[in-house]
Amino acid sequence: GKVVYRDFWASWCGPCRLSMPVLEKLHKELAPKGFEVIAVNLDYRVEDALRFLRRYPVSYPVLRDTGTLPELYELEVMPTSYLIDRKGIIRHIHYGYRKGDEAILRRAFLQLLEESDG
């Protein structure tokens, strides 16, 4: 029943160092409206992911993939994220992360939250 942003990331992903703090900020801001971020880590070594999360902590759930999801989701760019509406339908896919993407993501999140409220 929530709007979910499923974010695939890895510790070796340079753009993830920019996106994770932004997603944490947006999650804290929009969670009361029914927004959730679920991060999926793709590192081979759990120690690498934990080191990254100590440097860039988040309050939303972080799951670890066992190696099946990159192929299933045909991931080619890191990070790759899926915006899913309250009915479970993927409404947007965001590839990579650049400075300035925060405004684009916030608009997409708010639009979907408002759309699904009405």
Coordinates of C-alpha atoms in Angstrom, one line a residue:
G1 CA 0.0 0.0 0.0
K2 CA 3.0 2.3 -0.2
V3 CA 4.8 4.1 -3.0
V4 CA 8.2 2.2 -3.1
Y5 CA 11.5 3.2 -4.6
R6 CA 13.6 0.0 -5.0
D7 CA 17.2 1.0 -5.4
F8 CA 19.9 -1.4 -6.6
W9 CA 23.4 -0.2 -5.4
A10 CA 26.9 -1.4 -4.6
S11 CA 29.8 -0.1 -2.6
W12 CA 32.0 0.2 -5.8
C13 CA 29.3 2.4 -7.5
G14 CA 30.6 6.1 -7.5
P15 CA 27.1 7.6 -8.2
C16 CA 25.7 5.6 -5.2
R17 CA 27.8 7.8 -2.9
L18 CA 25.7 10.7 -4.2
S19 CA 22.3 9.0 -4.3
M20 CA 22.2 7.2 -1.0
P21 CA 22.3 10.4 1.2
V22 CA 19.7 12.0 -1.1
L23 CA 17.4 9.0 -0.8
E24 CA 17.8 9.0 2.9
K25 CA 16.8 12.7 3.0
L26 CA 13.8 12.1 0.7
H27 CA 12.7 9.0 2.7
K28 CA 12.7 10.9 5.9
E29 CA 10.7 13.7 4.3
L30 CA 8.1 11.6 2.5
A31 CA 7.7 8.5 4.7
P32 CA 4.8 10.1 6.5
K33 CA 3.0 10.3 3.2
G34 CA 3.4 6.6 2.5
F35 CA 6.8 6.6 0.7
E36 CA 9.3 3.8 1.3
V37 CA 12.8 3.2 -0.1
I38 CA 14.1 -0.4 -0.2
A39 CA 17.7 -0.7 -1.1
V40 CA 19.2 -3.9 -2.6
N41 CA 22.9 -4.3 -2.3
L42 CA 24.7 -6.2 -5.0
D43 CA 28.2 -6.5 -3.4
Y44 CA 29.8 -9.9 -3.4
R45 CA 31.3 -9.3 0.0
V46 CA 29.0 -8.2 2.8
E47 CA 31.9 -6.4 4.5
D48 CA 32.1 -4.0 1.5
A49 CA 28.4 -3.1 1.9
L50 CA 28.7 -2.7 5.6
R51 CA 31.7 -0.4 5.3
F52 CA 29.8 1.7 2.7
L53 CA 26.7 1.9 5.0
R54 CA 28.8 3.0 7.9
R55 CA 30.0 5.9 5.8
Y56 CA 26.6 6.6 4.2
P57 CA 24.0 5.4 6.8
V58 CA 20.4 5.0 5.9
S59 CA 17.2 4.4 8.0
Y60 CA 15.3 2.5 5.3
P61 CA 15.6 -1.3 4.8
V62 CA 18.7 -2.6 3.0
L63 CA 18.5 -6.1 1.6
R64 CA 21.4 -8.1 0.1
D65 CA 21.1 -10.0 -3.2
T66 CA 22.4 -13.5 -3.6
G67 CA 23.2 -12.9 -7.3
T68 CA 19.9 -13.5 -9.1
L69 CA 18.5 -10.0 -9.3
P70 CA 20.9 -8.3 -11.7
E71 CA 20.0 -10.7 -14.4
L72 CA 16.3 -10.8 -13.6
Y73 CA 16.1 -7.0 -13.7
E74 CA 18.6 -6.8 -16.6
L75 CA 20.7 -4.3 -14.6
E76 CA 23.3 -2.5 -16.7
V77 CA 23.8 0.8 -14.9
M78 CA 24.4 1.5 -11.2
P79 CA 22.5 2.5 -9.4
T80 CA 19.3 1.4 -11.1
S81 CA 16.0 2.2 -9.3
Y82 CA 12.3 1.3 -9.8
L83 CA 9.5 3.6 -8.7
I84 CA 6.5 1.4 -7.8
D85 CA 3.0 2.6 -7.2
R86 CA 0.7 1.5 -4.3
K87 CA -0.7 -1.2 -6.6
G88 CA 2.7 -2.7 -7.2
I89 CA 3.1 -1.4 -10.8
I90 CA 6.5 -0.1 -11.9
R91 CA 5.9 3.5 -13.0
H92 CA 9.4 4.8 -13.6
I93 CA 12.9 3.4 -13.9
H94 CA 15.8 5.7 -13.0
Y95 CA 19.2 4.8 -14.4
G96 CA 22.4 6.1 -12.7
Y97 CA 22.5 9.2 -10.6
R98 CA 23.9 12.7 -11.3
K99 CA 23.8 16.0 -9.3
G100 CA 20.5 17.5 -10.0
D101 CA 18.6 14.2 -10.0
E102 CA 17.2 15.0 -6.5
A103 CA 14.7 17.5 -7.9
I104 CA 13.6 15.1 -10.6
L105 CA 13.1 12.3 -8.1
R106 CA 11.3 14.4 -5.6
R107 CA 8.9 15.5 -8.3
A108 CA 8.3 11.9 -9.4
F109 CA 7.8 10.7 -5.9
L110 CA 5.4 13.6 -5.0
Q111 CA 3.4 13.2 -8.2
L112 CA 2.9 9.5 -7.5
L113 CA 2.0 10.0 -3.9
E114 CA -0.5 12.7 -4.7
E115 CA -1.9 10.6 -7.7
S116 CA -2.4 7.5 -5.5
D117 CA -4.0 9.6 -2.7
G118 CA -6.7 10.9 -4.9

